mmCIF file of C-alpha atoms and ligand atoms in Angstrom:
data_model
loop_
_atom_site.group_PDB
_atom_site.id
_atom_site.type_symbol
_atom_site.label_atom_id
_atom_site.label_comp_id
_atom_site.label_asym_id
_atom_site.label_seq_id
_atom_site.Cartn_x
_atom_site.Cartn_y
_atom_site.Cartn_z
ATOM 1 C CA UNK A 21 -38.009 -4.308 -51.901
ATOM 2 C CA UNK A 22 -39.894 -2.824 -48.979
ATOM 3 C CA UNK A 23 -43.397 -1.368 -49.298
ATOM 4 C CA UNK A 24 -44.566 0.170 -46.026
ATOM 5 C CA UNK A 25 -47.800 1.879 -45.034
ATOM 6 C CA UNK A 26 -48.411 4.298 -42.196
ATOM 7 C CA UNK A 27 -52.144 4.469 -41.497
ATOM 8 C CA UNK A 28 -51.726 7.262 -38.913
ATOM 9 C CA UNK A 29 -55.055 7.715 -37.027
ATOM 10 C CA UNK A 30 -57.066 6.137 -39.850
ATOM 11 C CA UNK A 31 -58.588 2.654 -40.185
ATOM 12 C CA UNK A 32 -60.594 1.163 -37.335
ATOM 13 C CA UNK A 33 -59.940 -2.501 -36.479
ATOM 14 C CA UNK A 34 -62.933 -3.427 -38.651
ATOM 15 C CA UNK A 35 -61.657 -1.432 -41.638
ATOM 16 C CA UNK A 36 -58.187 -2.869 -41.152
ATOM 17 C CA UNK A 37 -59.623 -6.395 -41.287
ATOM 18 C CA UNK A 38 -61.330 -5.560 -44.594
ATOM 19 C CA UNK A 39 -58.072 -4.074 -45.882
ATOM 20 C CA UNK A 40 -56.104 -7.194 -44.905
ATOM 21 C CA UNK A 41 -58.663 -9.560 -46.431
ATOM 22 C CA UNK A 42 -58.090 -7.939 -49.837
ATOM 23 C CA UNK A 43 -54.358 -7.501 -49.401
ATOM 24 C CA UNK A 44 -53.842 -11.206 -48.651
ATOM 25 C CA UNK A 45 -54.463 -12.159 -52.286
ATOM 26 C CA UNK A 46 -51.869 -9.695 -53.575
ATOM 27 C CA UNK A 47 -48.920 -10.589 -51.371
ATOM 28 C CA UNK A 48 -45.756 -11.624 -53.150
ATOM 29 C CA UNK A 49 -42.691 -12.994 -51.405
ATOM 30 C CA UNK A 50 -40.445 -10.635 -53.389
ATOM 31 C CA UNK A 51 -41.941 -7.722 -51.467
ATOM 32 C CA UNK A 52 -41.503 -7.062 -47.782
ATOM 33 C CA UNK A 53 -44.730 -5.423 -46.602
ATOM 34 C CA UNK A 54 -44.642 -3.396 -43.374
ATOM 35 C CA UNK A 55 -47.923 -2.028 -42.037
ATOM 36 C CA UNK A 56 -48.225 0.514 -39.233
ATOM 37 C CA UNK A 57 -51.838 0.703 -38.039
ATOM 38 C CA UNK A 58 -52.908 2.890 -35.136
ATOM 39 C CA UNK A 59 -52.053 1.574 -31.690
ATOM 40 C CA UNK A 60 -55.560 0.370 -30.808
ATOM 41 C CA UNK A 61 -55.523 -2.002 -33.787
ATOM 42 C CA UNK A 62 -52.394 -3.790 -32.566
ATOM 43 C CA UNK A 63 -54.437 -5.789 -30.070
ATOM 44 C CA UNK A 64 -56.619 -7.454 -32.715
ATOM 45 C CA UNK A 65 -54.562 -7.689 -35.876
ATOM 46 C CA UNK A 66 -56.101 -9.550 -38.804
ATOM 47 C CA UNK A 67 -54.493 -12.659 -40.258
ATOM 48 C CA UNK A 68 -52.152 -11.464 -42.986
ATOM 49 C CA UNK A 69 -48.549 -12.374 -43.748
ATOM 50 C CA UNK A 70 -47.091 -8.921 -43.390
ATOM 51 C CA UNK A 71 -44.858 -7.364 -40.772
ATOM 52 C CA UNK A 72 -47.004 -5.322 -38.392
ATOM 53 C CA UNK A 73 -45.483 -2.409 -36.543
ATOM 54 C CA UNK A 74 -46.310 0.304 -34.040
ATOM 55 C CA UNK A 75 -46.367 3.965 -35.070
ATOM 56 C CA UNK A 76 -44.928 4.973 -31.732
ATOM 57 C CA UNK A 77 -43.596 3.533 -28.478
ATOM 58 C CA UNK A 78 -42.023 4.900 -25.351
ATOM 59 C CA UNK A 79 -38.450 3.824 -24.551
ATOM 60 C CA UNK A 80 -39.279 1.885 -21.378
ATOM 61 C CA UNK A 81 -40.666 -1.537 -20.526
ATOM 62 C CA UNK A 82 -43.653 0.010 -18.718
ATOM 63 C CA UNK A 83 -44.258 2.776 -16.217
ATOM 64 C CA UNK A 84 -46.061 6.026 -15.522
ATOM 65 C CA UNK A 85 -46.201 7.425 -19.069
ATOM 66 C CA UNK A 86 -49.885 8.095 -19.741
ATOM 67 C CA UNK A 87 -50.990 7.650 -23.311
ATOM 68 C CA UNK A 88 -47.844 5.799 -24.332
ATOM 69 C CA UNK A 89 -47.209 2.149 -25.119
ATOM 70 C CA UNK A 90 -44.089 0.363 -23.878
ATOM 71 C CA UNK A 91 -42.008 -2.669 -24.667
ATOM 72 C CA UNK A 92 -43.832 -5.008 -22.289
ATOM 73 C CA UNK A 93 -47.181 -4.502 -24.029
ATOM 74 C CA UNK A 94 -45.619 -4.632 -27.504
ATOM 75 C CA UNK A 95 -43.963 -7.901 -26.575
ATOM 76 C CA UNK A 96 -47.291 -9.328 -25.377
ATOM 77 C CA UNK A 97 -48.834 -8.295 -28.704
ATOM 78 C CA UNK A 98 -45.866 -9.816 -30.578
ATOM 79 C CA UNK A 99 -45.001 -6.512 -32.205
ATOM 80 C CA UNK A 100 -41.322 -6.234 -33.103
ATOM 81 C CA UNK A 101 -41.340 -3.365 -35.562
ATOM 82 C CA UNK A 102 -41.442 0.333 -34.773
ATOM 83 C CA UNK A 103 -41.663 3.626 -36.634
ATOM 84 C CA UNK A 104 -39.428 6.263 -35.035
ATOM 85 C CA UNK A 105 -38.939 9.931 -35.816
ATOM 86 C CA UNK A 106 -41.899 10.524 -38.114
ATOM 87 C CA UNK A 107 -42.174 14.262 -38.716
ATOM 88 C CA UNK A 108 -45.680 14.269 -37.242
ATOM 89 C CA UNK A 109 -44.229 12.931 -33.961
ATOM 90 C CA UNK A 110 -41.342 15.388 -34.112
ATOM 91 C CA UNK A 111 -43.891 18.194 -34.632
ATOM 92 C CA UNK A 112 -45.573 17.078 -31.406
ATOM 93 C CA UNK A 113 -42.327 17.772 -29.587
ATOM 94 C CA UNK A 114 -40.106 14.692 -29.955
ATOM 95 C CA UNK A 115 -36.523 15.905 -30.011
ATOM 96 C CA UNK A 116 -33.663 14.355 -31.934
ATOM 97 C CA UNK A 117 -32.232 13.084 -28.638
ATOM 98 C CA UNK A 118 -35.504 11.405 -27.751
ATOM 99 C CA UNK A 119 -35.762 9.765 -31.195
ATOM 100 C CA UNK A 120 -32.208 8.483 -30.791
ATOM 101 C CA UNK A 121 -33.014 7.205 -27.302
ATOM 102 C CA UNK A 122 -36.012 5.295 -28.703
ATOM 103 C CA UNK A 123 -33.864 3.797 -31.462
ATOM 104 C CA UNK A 124 -31.239 2.637 -28.998
ATOM 105 C CA UNK A 125 -33.778 1.213 -26.542
ATOM 106 C CA UNK A 126 -35.726 -0.766 -29.147
ATOM 107 C CA UNK A 127 -32.563 -1.821 -30.977
ATOM 108 C CA UNK A 128 -31.430 -3.440 -27.720
ATOM 109 C CA UNK A 129 -34.657 -5.463 -27.859
ATOM 110 C CA UNK A 130 -34.062 -6.539 -31.447
ATOM 111 C CA UNK A 131 -36.873 -4.554 -33.040
ATOM 112 C CA UNK A 132 -36.930 -3.721 -36.735
ATOM 113 C CA UNK A 133 -36.802 0.078 -36.774
ATOM 114 C CA UNK A 134 -38.025 2.356 -39.536
ATOM 115 C CA UNK A 135 -36.363 5.640 -38.680
ATOM 116 C CA UNK A 136 -37.747 8.686 -40.494
ATOM 117 C CA UNK A 137 -35.718 11.719 -41.454
ATOM 118 C CA UNK A 138 -36.620 14.677 -43.634
ATOM 119 C CA UNK A 139 -36.165 18.401 -43.941
ATOM 120 C CA UNK A 140 -38.758 21.195 -43.690
ATOM 121 C CA UNK A 141 -39.453 23.504 -46.604
ATOM 122 C CA UNK A 142 -37.153 26.324 -45.470
ATOM 123 C CA UNK A 143 -34.172 23.962 -45.351
ATOM 124 C CA UNK A 144 -34.948 22.642 -48.827
ATOM 125 C CA UNK A 145 -35.147 26.258 -50.023
ATOM 126 C CA UNK A 146 -31.554 26.692 -48.822
ATOM 127 C CA UNK A 147 -30.290 24.171 -51.386
ATOM 128 C CA UNK A 148 -28.935 20.621 -51.381
ATOM 129 C CA UNK A 149 -25.997 21.436 -49.095
ATOM 130 C CA UNK A 150 -28.308 22.603 -46.325
ATOM 131 C CA UNK A 151 -30.555 19.575 -46.874
ATOM 132 C CA UNK A 152 -27.546 17.290 -46.492
ATOM 133 C CA UNK A 153 -26.419 19.010 -43.288
ATOM 134 C CA UNK A 154 -29.935 18.819 -41.841
ATOM 135 C CA UNK A 155 -30.272 15.108 -42.626
ATOM 136 C CA UNK A 156 -26.800 14.481 -41.241
ATOM 137 C CA UNK A 157 -27.936 15.995 -37.926
ATOM 138 C CA UNK A 158 -30.896 13.595 -37.888
ATOM 139 C CA UNK A 159 -28.573 10.632 -38.309
ATOM 140 C CA UNK A 160 -26.443 11.807 -35.434
ATOM 141 C CA UNK A 161 -26.453 9.448 -32.387
ATOM 142 C CA UNK A 162 -28.649 6.911 -34.216
ATOM 143 C CA UNK A 163 -27.172 3.376 -34.041
ATOM 144 C CA UNK A 164 -26.549 3.143 -37.795
ATOM 145 C CA UNK A 165 -24.631 -0.090 -37.358
ATOM 146 C CA UNK A 166 -27.795 -1.797 -36.093
ATOM 147 C CA UNK A 167 -28.640 -4.530 -38.626
ATOM 148 C CA UNK A 168 -32.432 -4.182 -38.344
ATOM 149 C CA UNK A 169 -32.489 -0.482 -39.116
ATOM 150 C CA UNK A 170 -34.307 0.950 -42.139
ATOM 151 C CA UNK A 171 -34.163 4.660 -42.969
ATOM 152 C CA UNK A 172 -37.142 6.470 -44.508
ATOM 153 C CA UNK A 173 -36.458 9.791 -46.199
ATOM 154 C CA UNK A 174 -39.633 11.845 -45.950
ATOM 155 C CA UNK A 175 -39.252 15.528 -46.823
ATOM 156 C CA UNK A 176 -41.815 17.244 -44.599
ATOM 157 C CA UNK A 177 -42.986 19.519 -47.400
ATOM 158 C CA UNK A 178 -43.852 16.494 -49.561
ATOM 159 C CA UNK A 179 -46.062 14.723 -47.008
ATOM 160 C CA UNK A 180 -49.741 14.952 -47.900
ATOM 161 C CA UNK A 181 -49.006 17.395 -50.702
ATOM 162 C CA UNK A 182 -46.940 16.540 -53.748
ATOM 163 C CA UNK A 183 -44.017 14.157 -53.979
ATOM 164 C CA UNK A 184 -40.483 15.458 -54.308
ATOM 165 C CA UNK A 185 -39.223 15.445 -57.891
ATOM 166 C CA UNK A 186 -37.381 12.376 -59.138
ATOM 167 C CA UNK A 187 -34.220 14.465 -59.301
ATOM 168 C CA UNK A 188 -34.615 15.627 -55.686
ATOM 169 C CA UNK A 189 -35.219 12.055 -54.525
ATOM 170 C CA UNK A 190 -32.275 10.679 -56.497
ATOM 171 C CA UNK A 191 -29.857 13.349 -55.268
ATOM 172 C CA UNK A 192 -30.978 13.201 -51.655
ATOM 173 C CA UNK A 193 -31.001 9.404 -51.498
ATOM 174 C CA UNK A 194 -27.450 9.366 -52.871
ATOM 175 C CA UNK A 195 -26.498 11.872 -50.169
ATOM 176 C CA UNK A 196 -28.113 9.819 -47.380
ATOM 177 C CA UNK A 197 -26.443 6.613 -48.585
ATOM 178 C CA UNK A 198 -23.119 8.471 -48.609
ATOM 179 C CA UNK A 199 -23.716 9.872 -45.095
ATOM 180 C CA UNK A 200 -24.445 6.345 -43.857
ATOM 181 C CA UNK A 201 -21.459 4.893 -45.700
ATOM 182 C CA UNK A 202 -19.222 7.519 -44.083
ATOM 183 C CA UNK A 203 -20.318 6.012 -40.768
ATOM 184 C CA UNK A 204 -19.680 2.494 -42.034
ATOM 185 C CA UNK A 205 -23.363 1.642 -42.581
ATOM 186 C CA UNK A 206 -25.235 0.246 -45.569
ATOM 187 C CA UNK A 207 -28.941 0.552 -44.851
ATOM 188 C CA UNK A 208 -32.166 0.110 -46.796
ATOM 189 C CA UNK A 209 -33.556 3.532 -47.684
ATOM 190 C CA UNK A 210 -37.245 4.207 -48.326
ATOM 191 C CA UNK A 211 -38.792 7.308 -49.849
ATOM 192 C CA UNK A 212 -41.998 8.728 -48.348
ATOM 193 C CA UNK A 213 -44.109 11.769 -49.158
ATOM 194 C CA UNK A 214 -47.139 11.597 -51.477
ATOM 195 C CA UNK A 215 -46.258 8.265 -53.037
ATOM 196 C CA UNK A 216 -49.249 7.332 -55.232
ATOM 197 C CA UNK A 217 -50.058 4.616 -57.761
ATOM 198 C CA UNK A 218 -49.140 7.007 -60.587
ATOM 199 C CA UNK A 219 -45.648 7.925 -59.335
ATOM 200 C CA UNK A 220 -44.610 4.752 -57.489
ATOM 201 C CA UNK A 221 -43.044 3.052 -60.502
ATOM 202 C CA UNK A 222 -40.813 6.009 -61.358
ATOM 203 C CA UNK A 223 -39.764 6.505 -57.725
ATOM 204 C CA UNK A 224 -39.094 2.812 -57.133
ATOM 205 C CA UNK A 225 -37.018 2.619 -60.336
ATOM 206 C CA UNK A 226 -34.471 5.116 -58.990
ATOM 207 C CA UNK A 227 -31.050 4.030 -57.773
ATOM 208 C CA UNK A 228 -30.758 4.083 -53.985
ATOM 209 C CA UNK A 229 -34.514 3.728 -53.472
ATOM 210 C CA UNK A 230 -35.100 0.425 -51.718
ATOM 211 C CA UNK A 231 -38.801 0.926 -51.104
ATOM 212 C CA UNK A 232 -41.488 3.418 -50.154
ATOM 213 C CA UNK A 233 -43.384 4.518 -47.061
ATOM 214 C CA UNK A 234 -46.945 5.341 -48.062
ATOM 215 C CA UNK A 235 -49.465 7.414 -46.117
ATOM 216 C CA UNK A 236 -52.785 8.479 -47.599
ATOM 217 C CA UNK A 237 -52.561 6.322 -50.747
ATOM 218 C CA UNK A 238 -52.394 3.259 -48.495
ATOM 219 C CA UNK A 239 -55.847 3.906 -47.070
ATOM 220 C CA UNK A 240 -57.468 2.504 -50.206
ATOM 221 C CA UNK A 241 -56.327 -1.084 -50.534
ATOM 222 C CA UNK A 242 -56.596 -1.132 -54.343
ATOM 223 C CA UNK A 243 -54.226 1.862 -54.516
ATOM 224 C CA UNK A 244 -51.796 0.220 -52.121
ATOM 225 C CA UNK A 245 -51.871 -2.940 -54.230
ATOM 226 C CA UNK A 246 -51.123 -0.850 -57.339
ATOM 227 C CA UNK A 247 -48.070 0.571 -55.558
ATOM 228 C CA UNK A 248 -46.978 -2.970 -54.698
ATOM 229 C CA UNK A 249 -47.411 -3.995 -58.344
ATOM 230 C CA UNK A 250 -45.396 -0.971 -59.451
ATOM 231 C CA UNK A 251 -42.639 -2.183 -57.148
ATOM 232 C CA UNK A 252 -42.765 -5.695 -58.601
ATOM 233 C CA UNK A 253 -42.431 -4.276 -62.119
ATOM 234 C CA UNK A 254 -39.130 -2.663 -61.192
ATOM 235 C CA UNK A 255 -37.544 -5.919 -59.965
HETATM 236 P P1 PGA B 313 -48.376 10.683 -47.492
HETATM 237 O O1 PGA B 313 -47.759 10.364 -46.039
HETATM 238 O O2 PGA B 313 -48.106 9.491 -48.361
HETATM 239 O O3 PGA B 313 -49.854 10.890 -47.247
HETATM 240 O O4 PGA B 313 -47.708 11.909 -47.997
HETATM 241 C C1 PGA B 313 -46.505 9.765 -45.915
HETATM 242 C C2 PGA B 313 -46.099 9.683 -44.470
HETATM 243 O O5 PGA B 313 -46.442 10.585 -43.687
HETATM 244 O O6 PGA B 313 -45.432 8.719 -44.064
#
């Protein structure tokens, strides 16, 4: 089971060190913990047996791309995990083609990729068929046969608000697994969007949910640990 946290712009290096010092005592080998701190923290990561990843990277070794981080620097920092396609990056202008390009570039380098997909509210309002078609378009041109690929389903309308219902998660995860299977791929599938200590157990108990991607509830280490414990209870 995978429990991942996206800290977005939160947590300074100092706060991250405090977070990791507490987390260390709660690690359990049955859980795969992936943590995505902000880029500045990657240079001074605390000691903690988790998989650290970057929230963003540019698909090039290095070059004239101000404000970006490339493969050469990530390699020097021993980072081999990357979040791609988060809706907050897409909202900043990252196209589907660019997300796919990033996936292909970092797959070539052997990175573990957490690729985020998820529909906006108006697509959800159109019913499950339109949700499925939208998600299908986000899987298009992604190297789904890449063995180190993890998909995270994060409905945009559920991020920072209220989680999707258990029924919506179950139905949509079944759809995504089927879309992947139709392309010959069996991939781990995480749910993200307002996962909290009080809903994690129910979400993680669902079929086709292989883990969660947590945002705001991961900022408080005791809450993140509760989500991990909820995951352990479902094993
Ligand atoms: P949230 O964020 O848990 O605060 O809704 C999830 C995410 O954006 O990955």
